PDB file of C-alpha atoms in Angstrom:
ATOM      1  CA  MET A 125     -52.942 -20.861  -9.047  1.00  0.00           C
ATOM      2  CA  SER A 126     -51.055 -20.565  -5.762  1.00  0.00           C
ATOM      3  CA  ARG A 127     -51.375 -23.593  -3.523  1.00  0.00           C
ATOM      4  CA  LYS A 128     -50.498 -24.037   0.108  1.00  0.00           C
ATOM      5  CA  PRO A 129     -47.551 -26.402   0.705  1.00  0.00           C
ATOM      6  CA  VAL A 130     -47.854 -30.078   1.477  1.00  0.00           C
ATOM      7  CA  HIS A 131     -46.075 -30.951   4.721  1.00  0.00           C
ATOM      8  CA  LEU A 132     -44.194 -34.255   4.868  1.00  0.00           C
ATOM      9  CA  ALA A 133     -43.255 -35.498   8.326  1.00  0.00           C
ATOM     10  CA  VAL A 134     -39.696 -36.819   8.571  1.00  0.00           C
ATOM     11  CA  TYR A 135     -38.106 -38.657  11.478  1.00  0.00           C
ATOM     12  CA  ASP A 136     -35.441 -41.256  12.128  1.00  0.00           C
ATOM     13  CA  THR A 137     -36.263 -44.705  10.655  1.00  0.00           C
ATOM     14  CA  LEU A 138     -38.916 -43.282   8.289  1.00  0.00           C
ATOM     15  CA  ALA A 139     -39.851 -45.663   5.485  1.00  0.00           C
ATOM     16  CA  ASP A 140     -38.601 -43.614   2.559  1.00  0.00           C
ATOM     17  CA  TRP A 141     -40.292 -45.684  -0.181  1.00  0.00           C
ATOM     18  CA  GLU A 142     -43.804 -45.056   1.079  1.00  0.00           C
ATOM     19  CA  THR A 143     -44.296 -41.430   0.050  1.00  0.00           C
ATOM     20  CA  GLY A 144     -42.135 -41.024  -3.055  1.00  0.00           C
ATOM     21  CA  PHE A 145     -44.921 -41.457  -5.607  1.00  0.00           C
ATOM     22  CA  ALA A 146     -47.092 -38.949  -3.789  1.00  0.00           C
ATOM     23  CA  THR A 147     -44.495 -36.255  -3.236  1.00  0.00           C
ATOM     24  CA  ALA A 148     -42.984 -36.519  -6.724  1.00  0.00           C
ATOM     25  CA  TYR A 149     -46.287 -36.028  -8.515  1.00  0.00           C
ATOM     26  CA  LEU A 150     -47.552 -33.421  -6.089  1.00  0.00           C
ATOM     27  CA  ALA A 151     -44.389 -31.420  -6.800  1.00  0.00           C
ATOM     28  CA  ARG A 152     -44.857 -31.894 -10.549  1.00  0.00           C
ATOM     29  CA  ASN A 153     -48.324 -30.461 -10.166  1.00  0.00           C
ATOM     30  CA  GLY A 154     -47.317 -27.293  -8.401  1.00  0.00           C
ATOM     31  CA  TYR A 155     -47.236 -28.204  -4.727  1.00  0.00           C
ATOM     32  CA  GLU A 156     -44.253 -27.211  -2.628  1.00  0.00           C
ATOM     33  CA  ILE A 157     -43.184 -30.107  -0.399  1.00  0.00           C
ATOM     34  CA  ARG A 158     -41.930 -28.968   2.998  1.00  0.00           C
ATOM     35  CA  THR A 159     -40.340 -31.488   5.339  1.00  0.00           C
ATOM     36  CA  VAL A 160     -41.237 -31.321   9.028  1.00  0.00           C
ATOM     37  CA  GLY A 161     -39.181 -32.847  11.825  1.00  0.00           C
ATOM     38  CA  GLY A 162     -39.553 -32.982  15.563  1.00  0.00           C
ATOM     39  CA  SER A 163     -36.838 -30.326  15.418  1.00  0.00           C
ATOM     40  CA  GLN A 164     -34.670 -29.050  12.587  1.00  0.00           C
ATOM     41  CA  GLU A 165     -31.930 -31.538  13.390  1.00  0.00           C
ATOM     42  CA  PRO A 166     -31.170 -33.972  10.521  1.00  0.00           C
ATOM     43  CA  VAL A 167     -32.907 -37.351  10.505  1.00  0.00           C
ATOM     44  CA  THR A 168     -31.975 -40.612   8.803  1.00  0.00           C
ATOM     45  CA  SER A 169     -34.451 -42.798   6.934  1.00  0.00           C
ATOM     46  CA  VAL A 170     -34.494 -46.573   7.098  1.00  0.00           C
ATOM     47  CA  GLY A 171     -32.760 -46.518   3.699  1.00  0.00           C
ATOM     48  CA  GLY A 172     -29.942 -44.348   5.017  1.00  0.00           C
ATOM     49  CA  LEU A 173     -31.090 -41.071   3.447  1.00  0.00           C
ATOM     50  CA  ARG A 174     -30.095 -38.027   5.495  1.00  0.00           C
ATOM     51  CA  ILE A 175     -32.821 -35.366   5.583  1.00  0.00           C
ATOM     52  CA  HIS A 176     -32.553 -31.881   7.048  1.00  0.00           C
ATOM     53  CA  PRO A 177     -36.124 -30.805   7.924  1.00  0.00           C
ATOM     54  CA  ASP A 178     -37.349 -27.491   6.554  1.00  0.00           C
ATOM     55  CA  LEU A 179     -39.411 -26.846   9.678  1.00  0.00           C
ATOM     56  CA  ALA A 180     -39.851 -28.043  13.226  1.00  0.00           C
ATOM     57  CA  LEU A 181     -43.264 -29.487  14.014  1.00  0.00           C
ATOM     58  CA  ASP A 182     -44.158 -26.731  16.459  1.00  0.00           C
ATOM     59  CA  ALA A 183     -43.786 -24.160  13.660  1.00  0.00           C
ATOM     60  CA  VAL A 184     -46.402 -25.786  11.409  1.00  0.00           C
ATOM     61  CA  ARG A 185     -49.967 -24.482  11.440  1.00  0.00           C
ATOM     62  CA  PRO A 186     -52.813 -26.373   9.749  1.00  0.00           C
ATOM     63  CA  GLU A 187     -54.102 -23.192   8.104  1.00  0.00           C
ATOM     64  CA  ASP A 188     -50.807 -22.882   6.216  1.00  0.00           C
ATOM     65  CA  SER A 189     -50.993 -26.371   4.742  1.00  0.00           C
ATOM     66  CA  SER A 190     -52.818 -28.342   2.053  1.00  0.00           C
ATOM     67  CA  LEU A 191     -52.034 -31.724   3.606  1.00  0.00           C
ATOM     68  CA  LEU A 192     -49.949 -33.440   6.294  1.00  0.00           C
ATOM     69  CA  ILE A 193     -48.320 -36.728   5.212  1.00  0.00           C
ATOM     70  CA  LEU A 194     -47.157 -39.166   7.881  1.00  0.00           C
ATOM     71  CA  PRO A 195     -44.936 -42.010   6.627  1.00  0.00           C
ATOM     72  CA  GLY A 196     -44.272 -45.191   8.522  1.00  0.00           C
ATOM     73  CA  ALA A 197     -41.196 -45.607  10.712  1.00  0.00           C
ATOM     74  CA  ASP A 198     -39.874 -48.129  13.196  1.00  0.00           C
ATOM     75  CA  LEU A 199     -40.220 -45.472  15.894  1.00  0.00           C
ATOM     76  CA  TRP A 200     -44.018 -45.555  15.660  1.00  0.00           C
ATOM     77  CA  ASP A 201     -43.868 -48.982  17.339  1.00  0.00           C
ATOM     78  CA  THR A 202     -40.728 -48.807  19.456  1.00  0.00           C
ATOM     79  CA  SER A 203     -41.090 -45.534  21.353  1.00  0.00           C
ATOM     80  CA  GLY A 204     -43.409 -42.634  22.068  1.00  0.00           C
ATOM     81  CA  ASP A 205     -41.155 -40.189  20.233  1.00  0.00           C
ATOM     82  CA  LEU A 206     -43.573 -39.711  17.344  1.00  0.00           C
ATOM     83  CA  ALA A 207     -46.696 -39.098  19.441  1.00  0.00           C
ATOM     84  CA  PRO A 208     -46.432 -35.328  18.778  1.00  0.00           C
ATOM     85  CA  PHE A 209     -46.982 -36.033  15.075  1.00  0.00           C
ATOM     86  CA  ALA A 210     -50.192 -37.924  15.889  1.00  0.00           C
ATOM     87  CA  ARG A 211     -51.334 -34.979  17.993  1.00  0.00           C
ATOM     88  CA  ALA A 212     -50.521 -32.683  15.070  1.00  0.00           C
ATOM     89  CA  ALA A 213     -52.676 -34.903  12.857  1.00  0.00           C
ATOM     90  CA  ARG A 214     -55.566 -34.350  15.255  1.00  0.00           C
ATOM     91  CA  ALA A 215     -55.062 -30.576  15.054  1.00  0.00           C
ATOM     92  CA  PHE A 216     -55.029 -30.735  11.239  1.00  0.00           C
ATOM     93  CA  LEU A 217     -58.185 -32.814  11.057  1.00  0.00           C
ATOM     94  CA  ASP A 218     -59.951 -30.629  13.620  1.00  0.00           C
ATOM     95  CA  ALA A 219     -59.086 -27.630  11.416  1.00  0.00           C
ATOM     96  CA  GLY A 220     -60.479 -29.329   8.306  1.00  0.00           C
ATOM     97  CA  VAL A 221     -57.055 -29.931   6.742  1.00  0.00           C
ATOM     98  CA  PRO A 222     -56.507 -33.480   5.445  1.00  0.00           C
ATOM     99  CA  VAL A 223     -53.968 -35.983   6.742  1.00  0.00           C
ATOM    100  CA  ALA A 224     -52.494 -39.016   4.965  1.00  0.00           C
ATOM    101  CA  ALA A 225     -50.927 -41.809   7.058  1.00  0.00           C
ATOM    102  CA  ILE A 226     -49.300 -44.989   5.851  1.00  0.00           C
ATOM    103  CA  CYS A 227     -47.857 -48.075   7.538  1.00  0.00           C
ATOM    104  CA  GLY A 228     -46.789 -47.505  11.154  1.00  0.00           C
ATOM    105  CA  ALA A 229     -48.243 -44.008  11.175  1.00  0.00           C
ATOM    106  CA  THR A 230     -51.695 -45.614  11.154  1.00  0.00           C
ATOM    107  CA  ALA A 231     -50.861 -47.218  14.499  1.00  0.00           C
ATOM    108  CA  GLY A 232     -49.831 -43.835  15.834  1.00  0.00           C
ATOM    109  CA  LEU A 233     -53.169 -42.391  14.781  1.00  0.00           C
ATOM    110  CA  ALA A 234     -54.972 -45.386  16.294  1.00  0.00           C
ATOM    111  CA  ARG A 235     -53.305 -44.685  19.647  1.00  0.00           C
ATOM    112  CA  GLU A 236     -54.388 -41.045  19.320  1.00  0.00           C
ATOM    113  CA  GLY A 237     -58.015 -42.177  18.837  1.00  0.00           C
ATOM    114  CA  LEU A 238     -58.263 -40.821  15.302  1.00  0.00           C
ATOM    115  CA  LEU A 239     -59.335 -44.143  13.774  1.00  0.00           C
ATOM    116  CA  ASP A 240     -62.082 -44.932  16.261  1.00  0.00           C
ATOM    117  CA  ASP A 241     -64.802 -43.197  14.237  1.00  0.00           C
ATOM    118  CA  ARG A 242     -63.408 -43.314  10.683  1.00  0.00           C
ATOM    119  CA  ASP A 243     -63.177 -46.073   8.115  1.00  0.00           C
ATOM    120  CA  HIS A 244     -59.504 -46.936   7.715  1.00  0.00           C
ATOM    121  CA  THR A 245     -56.990 -49.558   6.719  1.00  0.00           C
ATOM    122  CA  GLY A 246     -53.384 -50.415   7.530  1.00  0.00           C
ATOM    123  CA  ALA A 247     -50.903 -53.259   7.312  1.00  0.00           C
ATOM    124  CA  VAL A 248     -53.302 -55.823   8.816  1.00  0.00           C
ATOM    125  CA  SER A 249     -56.208 -55.546  11.226  1.00  0.00           C
ATOM    126  CA  PHE A 250     -54.435 -57.294  14.119  1.00  0.00           C
ATOM    127  CA  TYR A 251     -51.516 -54.851  13.874  1.00  0.00           C
ATOM    128  CA  LEU A 252     -53.864 -51.974  14.660  1.00  0.00           C
ATOM    129  CA  ALA A 253     -55.797 -54.058  17.186  1.00  0.00           C
ATOM    130  CA  ALA A 254     -52.578 -54.419  19.191  1.00  0.00           C
ATOM    131  CA  THR A 255     -52.714 -50.677  19.912  1.00  0.00           C
ATOM    132  CA  GLY A 256     -55.859 -51.242  21.988  1.00  0.00           C
ATOM    133  CA  TYR A 257     -57.848 -48.757  19.932  1.00  0.00           C
ATOM    134  CA  ALA A 258     -61.637 -48.766  19.749  1.00  0.00           C
ATOM    135  CA  GLY A 259     -61.989 -48.627  15.967  1.00  0.00           C
ATOM    136  CA  GLY A 260     -61.588 -52.264  14.980  1.00  0.00           C
ATOM    137  CA  ASP A 261     -65.099 -52.409  13.529  1.00  0.00           C
ATOM    138  CA  ARG A 262     -64.180 -49.597  11.125  1.00  0.00           C
ATOM    139  CA  TYR A 263     -61.183 -51.461   9.652  1.00  0.00           C
ATOM    140  CA  VAL A 264     -61.537 -52.031   5.886  1.00  0.00           C
ATOM    141  CA  GLU A 265     -59.647 -54.634   3.858  1.00  0.00           C
ATOM    142  CA  ALA A 266     -58.557 -52.321   1.040  1.00  0.00           C
ATOM    143  CA  ASP A 267     -55.360 -50.973  -0.505  1.00  0.00           C
ATOM    144  CA  ALA A 268     -56.109 -47.453   0.777  1.00  0.00           C
ATOM    145  CA  VAL A 269     -59.091 -45.769   2.421  1.00  0.00           C
ATOM    146  CA  THR A 270     -60.231 -42.148   2.650  1.00  0.00           C
ATOM    147  CA  ASP A 271     -62.774 -41.058   5.253  1.00  0.00           C
ATOM    148  CA  ALA A 272     -63.501 -37.643   6.778  1.00  0.00           C
ATOM    149  CA  GLY A 273     -60.296 -36.077   5.494  1.00  0.00           C
ATOM    150  CA  LEU A 274     -58.025 -38.935   6.577  1.00  0.00           C
ATOM    151  CA  ILE A 275     -56.231 -41.264   4.153  1.00  0.00           C
ATOM    152  CA  THR A 276     -54.786 -44.541   5.431  1.00  0.00           C
ATOM    153  CA  ALA A 277     -52.815 -47.290   3.680  1.00  0.00           C
ATOM    154  CA  GLY A 278     -50.572 -50.225   4.482  1.00  0.00           C
ATOM    155  CA  PRO A 279     -46.825 -50.398   3.789  1.00  0.00           C
ATOM    156  CA  THR A 280     -47.170 -52.306   0.518  1.00  0.00           C
ATOM    157  CA  GLU A 281     -49.480 -49.736  -1.081  1.00  0.00           C
ATOM    158  CA  PRO A 282     -47.520 -46.532  -1.812  1.00  0.00           C
ATOM    159  CA  VAL A 283     -49.173 -46.207  -5.236  1.00  0.00           C
ATOM    160  CA  ALA A 284     -52.713 -46.534  -3.876  1.00  0.00           C
ATOM    161  CA  PHE A 285     -51.738 -44.136  -1.091  1.00  0.00           C
ATOM    162  CA  ALA A 286     -50.658 -41.583  -3.696  1.00  0.00           C
ATOM    163  CA  ARG A 287     -53.840 -42.196  -5.706  1.00  0.00           C
ATOM    164  CA  GLU A 288     -55.998 -41.280  -2.717  1.00  0.00           C
ATOM    165  CA  ILE A 289     -53.944 -38.152  -2.070  1.00  0.00           C
ATOM    166  CA  PHE A 290     -54.332 -37.059  -5.697  1.00  0.00           C
ATOM    167  CA  ARG A 291     -58.058 -37.717  -5.582  1.00  0.00           C
ATOM    168  CA  LEU A 292     -58.525 -35.797  -2.347  1.00  0.00           C
ATOM    169  CA  LEU A 293     -56.548 -32.771  -3.544  1.00  0.00           C
ATOM    170  CA  GLY A 294     -57.961 -32.878  -7.086  1.00  0.00           C
ATOM    171  CA  VAL A 295     -54.529 -33.340  -8.668  1.00  0.00           C
ATOM    172  CA  TYR A 296     -55.842 -36.051 -11.006  1.00  0.00           C
ATOM    173  CA  GLU A 297     -59.436 -37.121 -11.474  1.00  0.00           C
ATOM    174  CA  GLY A 298     -61.535 -39.677 -13.314  1.00  0.00           C
ATOM    175  CA  GLU A 299     -59.898 -41.375 -16.291  1.00  0.00           C
ATOM    176  CA  VAL A 300     -56.563 -39.647 -15.704  1.00  0.00           C
ATOM    177  CA  LEU A 301     -56.372 -40.751 -12.065  1.00  0.00           C
ATOM    178  CA  ASP A 302     -57.257 -44.300 -13.073  1.00  0.00           C
ATOM    179  CA  ALA A 303     -54.600 -44.241 -15.806  1.00  0.00           C
ATOM    180  CA  TRP A 304     -51.941 -42.959 -13.416  1.00  0.00           C
ATOM    181  CA  TYR A 305     -52.736 -45.768 -10.991  1.00  0.00           C
ATOM    182  CA  ARG A 306     -52.746 -48.437 -13.703  1.00  0.00           C
ATOM    183  CA  LEU A 307     -49.405 -47.242 -15.054  1.00  0.00           C
ATOM    184  CA  PHE A 308     -47.561 -47.291 -11.751  1.00  0.00           C
ATOM    185  CA  HIS A 309     -49.390 -50.128  -9.995  1.00  0.00           C
ATOM    186  CA  ASP A 310     -50.026 -52.495 -12.891  1.00  0.00           C
ATOM    187  CA  SER A 311     -47.331 -51.426 -15.402  1.00  0.00           C
ATOM    188  CA  ASP A 312     -50.126 -50.921 -17.933  1.00  0.00           C
ATOM    189  CA  ALA A 313     -48.398 -49.273 -20.899  1.00  0.00           C
ATOM    190  CA  ALA A 314     -51.736 -48.288 -22.454  1.00  0.00           C
ATOM    191  CA  ALA A 315     -52.340 -45.988 -19.497  1.00  0.00           C
ATOM    192  CA  TYR A 316     -49.328 -43.906 -20.532  1.00  0.00           C
ATOM    193  CA  GLU A 317     -51.183 -42.736 -23.652  1.00  0.00           C
ATOM    194  CA  VAL A 318     -54.042 -41.406 -21.516  1.00  0.00           C
ATOM    195  CA  LEU A 319     -51.604 -39.460 -19.351  1.00  0.00           C
ATOM    196  CA  GLU A 320     -49.735 -38.073 -22.364  1.00  0.00           C
ATOM    197  CA  LYS A 321     -52.989 -36.881 -23.909  1.00  0.00           C
ATOM    198  CA  ALA A 322     -54.078 -35.272 -20.639  1.00  0.00           C
ATOM    199  CA  ALA A 323     -50.739 -33.463 -20.362  1.00  0.00           C
ATOM    200  CA  ALA A 324     -51.001 -32.209 -23.943  1.00  0.00           C
ATOM    201  CA  ASP A 325     -54.546 -30.934 -23.332  1.00  0.00           C
ATOM    202  CA  ARG A 326     -53.525 -28.830 -20.331  1.00  0.00           C
TER     203      ARG A 326
END
């Protein structure tokens, strides 16, 4: 079955550890991962990885995408440079295309008003409160939260973030999704057998 690509936002200072679980297993399950920058000029992650974006943000249309992923980055809190990505998230959500934001990207979405009326989480509640957003009463103390097509997670939860993405896109479900999470979050070796059986049954 042909699937629309998943678009991964990339920008200087992006937190490269936050999306690796998600993108690796999306790719293994048939999704093309396309990187999206503010332009097509190379960017450098916080870990020193040099990334040449596949597309500039203004060339991405929600109808051509399965999902927009927004990783954290220092720039979310130190400048307004990433505001266009938050506005893109609004366009995706308005078009019914899901968005997944982790770490500092949640603050960017808070400033854009996208967390005011959705359950969400992030690093800590007072981090988001500092943005001045109106959604503090919708903050949930959880590893990751999905509401109305938007996934949010804090910087220490890349595995839970990936789990919610897989659930939303139907990549893994039920016992298999639980096993994947237990394997990578809890190092539960017994979960590997469930995943091996599921792969053999495909």
